[in-house]
PDB file of C-alpha atoms in Angstrom:
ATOM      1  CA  UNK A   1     -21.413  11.080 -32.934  1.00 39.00           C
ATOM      2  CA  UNK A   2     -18.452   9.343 -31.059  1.00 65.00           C
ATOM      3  CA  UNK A   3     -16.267   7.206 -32.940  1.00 90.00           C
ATOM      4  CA  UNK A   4     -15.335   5.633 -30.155  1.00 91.00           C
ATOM      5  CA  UNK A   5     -15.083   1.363 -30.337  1.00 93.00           C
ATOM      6  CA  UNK A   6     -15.456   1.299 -26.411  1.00 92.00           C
ATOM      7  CA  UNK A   7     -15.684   3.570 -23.091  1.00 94.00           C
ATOM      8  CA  UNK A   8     -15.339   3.350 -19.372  1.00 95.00           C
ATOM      9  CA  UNK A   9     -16.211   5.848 -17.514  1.00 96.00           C
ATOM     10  CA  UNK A  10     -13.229   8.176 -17.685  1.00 98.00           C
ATOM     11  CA  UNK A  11     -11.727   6.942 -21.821  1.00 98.00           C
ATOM     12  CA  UNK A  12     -12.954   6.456 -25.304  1.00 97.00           C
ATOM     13  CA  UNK A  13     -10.761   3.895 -26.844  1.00 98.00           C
ATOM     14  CA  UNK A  14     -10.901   4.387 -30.912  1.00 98.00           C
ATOM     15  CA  UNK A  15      -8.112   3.604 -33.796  1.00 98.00           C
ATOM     16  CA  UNK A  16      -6.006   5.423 -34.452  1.00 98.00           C
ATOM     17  CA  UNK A  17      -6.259   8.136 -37.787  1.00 97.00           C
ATOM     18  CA  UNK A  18      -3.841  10.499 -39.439  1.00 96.00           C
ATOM     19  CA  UNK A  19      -4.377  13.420 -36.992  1.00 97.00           C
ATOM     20  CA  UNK A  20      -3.231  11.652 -34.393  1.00 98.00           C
ATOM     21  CA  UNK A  21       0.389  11.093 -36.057  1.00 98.00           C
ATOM     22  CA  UNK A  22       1.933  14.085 -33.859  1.00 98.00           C
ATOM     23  CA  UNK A  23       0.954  12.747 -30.814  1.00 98.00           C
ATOM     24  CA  UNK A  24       2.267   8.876 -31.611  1.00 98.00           C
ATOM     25  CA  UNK A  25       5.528  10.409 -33.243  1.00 98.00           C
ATOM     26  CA  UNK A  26       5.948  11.984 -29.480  1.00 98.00           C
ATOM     27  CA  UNK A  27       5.208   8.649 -27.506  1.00 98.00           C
ATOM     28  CA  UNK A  28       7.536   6.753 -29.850  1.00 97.00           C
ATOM     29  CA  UNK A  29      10.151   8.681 -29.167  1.00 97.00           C
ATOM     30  CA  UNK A  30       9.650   9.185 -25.309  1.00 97.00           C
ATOM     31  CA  UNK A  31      12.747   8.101 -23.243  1.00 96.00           C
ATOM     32  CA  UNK A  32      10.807   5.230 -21.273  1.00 95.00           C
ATOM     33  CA  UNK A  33       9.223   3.851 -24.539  1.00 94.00           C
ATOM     34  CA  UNK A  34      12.697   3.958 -26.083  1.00 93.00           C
ATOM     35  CA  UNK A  35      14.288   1.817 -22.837  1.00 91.00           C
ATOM     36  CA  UNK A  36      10.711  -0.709 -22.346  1.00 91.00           C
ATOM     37  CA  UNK A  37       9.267  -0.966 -26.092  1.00 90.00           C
ATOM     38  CA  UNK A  38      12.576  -0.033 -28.389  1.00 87.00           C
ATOM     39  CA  UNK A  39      13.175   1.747 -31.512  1.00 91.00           C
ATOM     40  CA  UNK A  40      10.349   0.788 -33.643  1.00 92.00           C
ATOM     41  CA  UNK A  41      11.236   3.502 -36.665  1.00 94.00           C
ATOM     42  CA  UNK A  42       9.127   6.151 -35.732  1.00 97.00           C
ATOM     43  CA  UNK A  43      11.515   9.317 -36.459  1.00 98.00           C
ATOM     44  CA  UNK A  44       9.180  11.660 -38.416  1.00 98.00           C
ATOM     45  CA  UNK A  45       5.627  12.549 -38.499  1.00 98.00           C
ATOM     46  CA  UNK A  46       5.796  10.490 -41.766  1.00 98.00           C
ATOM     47  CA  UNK A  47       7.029   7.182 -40.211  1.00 98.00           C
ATOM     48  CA  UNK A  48       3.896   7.808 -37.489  1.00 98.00           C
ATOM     49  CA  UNK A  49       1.329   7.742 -40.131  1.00 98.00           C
ATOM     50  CA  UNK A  50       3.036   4.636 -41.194  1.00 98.00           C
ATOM     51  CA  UNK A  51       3.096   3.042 -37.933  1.00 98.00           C
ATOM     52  CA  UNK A  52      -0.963   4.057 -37.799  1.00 98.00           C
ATOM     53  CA  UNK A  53      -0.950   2.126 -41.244  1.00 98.00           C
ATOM     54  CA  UNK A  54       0.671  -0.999 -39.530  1.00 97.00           C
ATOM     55  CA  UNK A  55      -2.125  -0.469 -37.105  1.00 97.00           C
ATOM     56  CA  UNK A  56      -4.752  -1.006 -39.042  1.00 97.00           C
ATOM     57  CA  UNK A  57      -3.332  -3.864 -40.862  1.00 97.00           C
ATOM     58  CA  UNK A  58      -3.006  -5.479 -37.211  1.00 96.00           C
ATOM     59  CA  UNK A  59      -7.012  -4.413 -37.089  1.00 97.00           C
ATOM     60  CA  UNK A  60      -7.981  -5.584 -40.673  1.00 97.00           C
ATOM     61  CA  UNK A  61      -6.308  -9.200 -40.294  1.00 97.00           C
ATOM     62  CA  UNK A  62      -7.126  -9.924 -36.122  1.00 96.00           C
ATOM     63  CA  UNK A  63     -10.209  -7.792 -35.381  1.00 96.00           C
ATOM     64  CA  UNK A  64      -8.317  -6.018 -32.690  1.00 97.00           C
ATOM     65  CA  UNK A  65      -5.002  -4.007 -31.545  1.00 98.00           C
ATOM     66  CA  UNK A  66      -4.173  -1.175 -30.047  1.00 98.00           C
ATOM     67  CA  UNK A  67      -6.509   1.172 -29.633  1.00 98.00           C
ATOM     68  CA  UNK A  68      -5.797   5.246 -28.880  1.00 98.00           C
ATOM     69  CA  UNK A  69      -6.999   5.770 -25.604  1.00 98.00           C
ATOM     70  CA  UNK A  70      -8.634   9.584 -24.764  1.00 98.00           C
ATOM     71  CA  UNK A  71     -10.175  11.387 -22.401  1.00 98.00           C
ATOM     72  CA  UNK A  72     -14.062  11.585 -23.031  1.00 97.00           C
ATOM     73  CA  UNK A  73     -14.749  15.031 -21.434  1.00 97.00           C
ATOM     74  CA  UNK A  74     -11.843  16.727 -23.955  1.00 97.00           C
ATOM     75  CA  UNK A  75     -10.751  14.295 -26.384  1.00 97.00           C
ATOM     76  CA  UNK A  76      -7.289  14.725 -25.301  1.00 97.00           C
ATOM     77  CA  UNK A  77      -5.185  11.415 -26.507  1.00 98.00           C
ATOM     78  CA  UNK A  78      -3.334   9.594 -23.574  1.00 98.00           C
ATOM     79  CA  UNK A  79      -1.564   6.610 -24.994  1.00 98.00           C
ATOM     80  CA  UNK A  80      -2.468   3.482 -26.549  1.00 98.00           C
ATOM     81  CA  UNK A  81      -4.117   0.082 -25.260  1.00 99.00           C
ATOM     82  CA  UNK A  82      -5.228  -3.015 -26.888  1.00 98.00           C
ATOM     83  CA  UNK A  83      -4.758  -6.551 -27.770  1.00 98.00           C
ATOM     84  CA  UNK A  84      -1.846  -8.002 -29.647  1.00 95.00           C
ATOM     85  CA  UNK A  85      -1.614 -10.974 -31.474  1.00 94.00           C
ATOM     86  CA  UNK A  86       2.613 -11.738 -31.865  1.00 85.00           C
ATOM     87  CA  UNK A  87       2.097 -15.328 -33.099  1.00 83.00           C
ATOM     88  CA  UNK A  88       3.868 -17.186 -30.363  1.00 80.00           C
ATOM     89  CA  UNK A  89       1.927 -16.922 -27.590  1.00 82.00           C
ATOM     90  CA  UNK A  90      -1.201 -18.546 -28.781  1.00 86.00           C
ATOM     91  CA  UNK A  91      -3.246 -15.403 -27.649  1.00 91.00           C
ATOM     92  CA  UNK A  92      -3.588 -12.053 -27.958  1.00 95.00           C
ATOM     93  CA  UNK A  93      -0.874 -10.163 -25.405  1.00 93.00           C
ATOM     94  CA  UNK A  94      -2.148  -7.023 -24.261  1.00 96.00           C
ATOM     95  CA  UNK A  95      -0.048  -4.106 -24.763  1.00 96.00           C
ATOM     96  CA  UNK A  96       0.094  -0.574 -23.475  1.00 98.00           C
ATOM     97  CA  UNK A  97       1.660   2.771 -23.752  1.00 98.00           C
ATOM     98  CA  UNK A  98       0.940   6.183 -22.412  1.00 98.00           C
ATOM     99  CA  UNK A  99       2.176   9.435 -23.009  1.00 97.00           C
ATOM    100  CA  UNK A 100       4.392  11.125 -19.992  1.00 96.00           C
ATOM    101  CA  UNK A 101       2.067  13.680 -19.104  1.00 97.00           C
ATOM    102  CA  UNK A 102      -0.380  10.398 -18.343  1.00 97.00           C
ATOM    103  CA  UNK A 103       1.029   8.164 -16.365  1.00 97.00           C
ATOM    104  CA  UNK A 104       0.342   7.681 -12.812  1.00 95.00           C
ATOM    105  CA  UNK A 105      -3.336   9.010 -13.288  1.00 97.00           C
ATOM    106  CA  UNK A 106      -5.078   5.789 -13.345  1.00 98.00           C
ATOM    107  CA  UNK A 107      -5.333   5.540 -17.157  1.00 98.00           C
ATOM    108  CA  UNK A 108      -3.525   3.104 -17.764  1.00 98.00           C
ATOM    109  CA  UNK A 109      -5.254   0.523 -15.087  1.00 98.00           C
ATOM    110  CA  UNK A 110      -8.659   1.769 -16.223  1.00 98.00           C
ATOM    111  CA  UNK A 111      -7.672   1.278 -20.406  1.00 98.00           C
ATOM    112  CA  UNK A 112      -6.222  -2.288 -19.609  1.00 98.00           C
ATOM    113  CA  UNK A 113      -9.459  -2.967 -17.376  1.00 97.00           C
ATOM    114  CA  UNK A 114     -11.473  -1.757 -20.477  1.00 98.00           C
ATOM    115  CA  UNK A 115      -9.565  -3.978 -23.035  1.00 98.00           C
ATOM    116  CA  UNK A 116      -9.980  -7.033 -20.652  1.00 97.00           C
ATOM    117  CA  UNK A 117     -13.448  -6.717 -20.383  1.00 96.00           C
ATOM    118  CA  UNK A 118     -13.638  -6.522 -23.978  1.00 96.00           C
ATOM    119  CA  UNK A 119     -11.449  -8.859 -24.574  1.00 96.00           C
ATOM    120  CA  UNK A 120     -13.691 -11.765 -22.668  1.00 94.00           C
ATOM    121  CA  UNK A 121     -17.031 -10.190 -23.733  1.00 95.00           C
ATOM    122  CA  UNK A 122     -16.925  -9.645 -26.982  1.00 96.00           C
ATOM    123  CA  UNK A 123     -13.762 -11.560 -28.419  1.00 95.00           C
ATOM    124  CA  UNK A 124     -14.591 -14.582 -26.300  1.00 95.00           C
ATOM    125  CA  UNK A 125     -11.073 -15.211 -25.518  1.00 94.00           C
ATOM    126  CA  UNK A 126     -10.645 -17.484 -22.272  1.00 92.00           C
ATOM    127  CA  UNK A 127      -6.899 -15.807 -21.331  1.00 90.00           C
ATOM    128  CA  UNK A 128      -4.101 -13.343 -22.449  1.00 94.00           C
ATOM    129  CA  UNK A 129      -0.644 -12.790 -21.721  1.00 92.00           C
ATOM    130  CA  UNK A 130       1.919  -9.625 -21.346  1.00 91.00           C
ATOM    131  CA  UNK A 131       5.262  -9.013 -22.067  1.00 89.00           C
ATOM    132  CA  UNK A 132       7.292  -6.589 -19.952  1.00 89.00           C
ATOM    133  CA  UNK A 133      10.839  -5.553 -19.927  1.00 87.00           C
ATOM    134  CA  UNK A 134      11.986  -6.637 -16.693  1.00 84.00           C
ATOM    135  CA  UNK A 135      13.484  -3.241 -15.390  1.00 89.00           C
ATOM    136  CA  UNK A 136      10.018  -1.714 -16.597  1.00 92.00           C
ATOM    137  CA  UNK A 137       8.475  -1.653 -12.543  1.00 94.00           C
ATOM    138  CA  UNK A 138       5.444   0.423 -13.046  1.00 95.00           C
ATOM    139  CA  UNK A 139       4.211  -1.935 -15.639  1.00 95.00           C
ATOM    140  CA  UNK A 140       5.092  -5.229 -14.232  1.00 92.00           C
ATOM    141  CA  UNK A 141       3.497  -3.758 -10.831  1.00 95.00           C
ATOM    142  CA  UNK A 142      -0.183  -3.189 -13.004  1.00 96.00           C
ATOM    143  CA  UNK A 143      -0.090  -6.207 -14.686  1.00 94.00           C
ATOM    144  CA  UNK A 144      -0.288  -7.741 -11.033  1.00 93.00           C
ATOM    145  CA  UNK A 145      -3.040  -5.509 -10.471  1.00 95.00           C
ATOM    146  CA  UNK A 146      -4.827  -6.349 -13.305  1.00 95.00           C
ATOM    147  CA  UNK A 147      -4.552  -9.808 -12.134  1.00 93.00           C
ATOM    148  CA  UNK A 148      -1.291 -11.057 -14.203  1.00 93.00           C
ATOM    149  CA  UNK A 149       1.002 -13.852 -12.876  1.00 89.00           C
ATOM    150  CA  UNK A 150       4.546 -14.049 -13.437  1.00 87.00           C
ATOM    151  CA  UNK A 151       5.056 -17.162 -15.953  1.00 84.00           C
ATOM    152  CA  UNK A 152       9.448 -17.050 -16.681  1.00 82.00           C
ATOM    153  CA  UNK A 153      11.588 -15.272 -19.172  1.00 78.00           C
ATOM    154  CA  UNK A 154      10.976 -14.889 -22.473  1.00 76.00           C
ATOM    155  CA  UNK A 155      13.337 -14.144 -25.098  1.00 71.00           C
ATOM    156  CA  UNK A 156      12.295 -12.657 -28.393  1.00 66.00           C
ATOM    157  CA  UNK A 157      14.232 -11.055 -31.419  1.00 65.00           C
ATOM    158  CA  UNK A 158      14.730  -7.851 -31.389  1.00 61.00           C
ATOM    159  CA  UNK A 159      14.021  -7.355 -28.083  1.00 60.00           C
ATOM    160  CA  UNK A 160      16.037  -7.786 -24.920  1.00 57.00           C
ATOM    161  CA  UNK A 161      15.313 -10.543 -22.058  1.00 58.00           C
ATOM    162  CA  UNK A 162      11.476 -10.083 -21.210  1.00 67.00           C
ATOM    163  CA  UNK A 163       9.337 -11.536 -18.583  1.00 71.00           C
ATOM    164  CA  UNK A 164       6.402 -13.084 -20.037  1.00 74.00           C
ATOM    165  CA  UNK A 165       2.675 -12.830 -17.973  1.00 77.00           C
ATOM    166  CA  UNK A 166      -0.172 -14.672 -18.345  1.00 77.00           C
ATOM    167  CA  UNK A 167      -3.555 -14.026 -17.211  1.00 77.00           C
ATOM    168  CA  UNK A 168      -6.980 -16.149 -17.120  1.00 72.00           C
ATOM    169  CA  UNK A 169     -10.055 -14.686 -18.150  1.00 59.00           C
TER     170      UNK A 169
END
């Protein structure tokens, strides 16, 4: 029995759970995340199960976040996708983050192509937005691709200058 929330035809997207602590302690701390996303706290395996805590708080109260995103065929964890809701924007932002090993595979585009789908079907929202640090390339370049326009700079505590994206459903 998959515990899977959604698939496409590559990924399972699920939440997250203890086990996968290791894994999110290593993507926390990856260089790129550090530069794009920032120090969000995760310096142990014990501040990872506590960030998979904050998860499913996010879950609880919205319905949604970000979901761990695995290969089907070996259940090997890639990264994270999902919907965000910050408060400011007035919908959910997507967000996404994959492990180093992962990127430029095509995960990422299919994940965010998986959460959008979702994200009109079965949450019924009519548009989302993004938030990217503006050196961040790879990112800004699939937001594009995923149909994302350029709306301005945003700026946001704790964070540095952004560029803010908005999409229509």
């Amino acid at each position: 029995m998959s515990d899977y929330q959604f698939i496409s035809s590559r990924l399972g997207l699920r939440k997250a759970c203890g086990d996968d602590a290791p894994w999110i302690y290593t993507l926390n701390n990856d260089p790129a995340w550090l530069r794009f996303i920032g120090n969000r706290g995760v310096h142990s395996i014990n501040d990872a199960k506590k960030y998979i805590a904050l998860s499913h708080e996010h879950f609880d109260r919205w319905g949604y976040g970000l979901w761990v995103v695995e290969r089907r065929h070996d259940r090997q964890p890639l990264g994270m996708c999902g919907l965000l809701n910050r408060g400011i924007f007035g919908c959910p932002d997507l967000g996404f983050a994959f492990l180093a090993e992962s990127r430029g595979k095509g995960y990422a585009s299919e994940a965010a192509l998986a959460v959008i789908k979702r994200a009109k079907s079965y949450y019924q929202f009519s548009y989302l937005s993004a938030i990217v640090h503006r050196h961040n390339t790879p990112s800004r370049q699939l937001l594009e691709r995923l149909g994302y326009r350029h709306q301005g700079h945003l700026f946001m505590p704790k964070l540095t200058r952004q560029q803010l994206y908005w999409r229509t459903l």
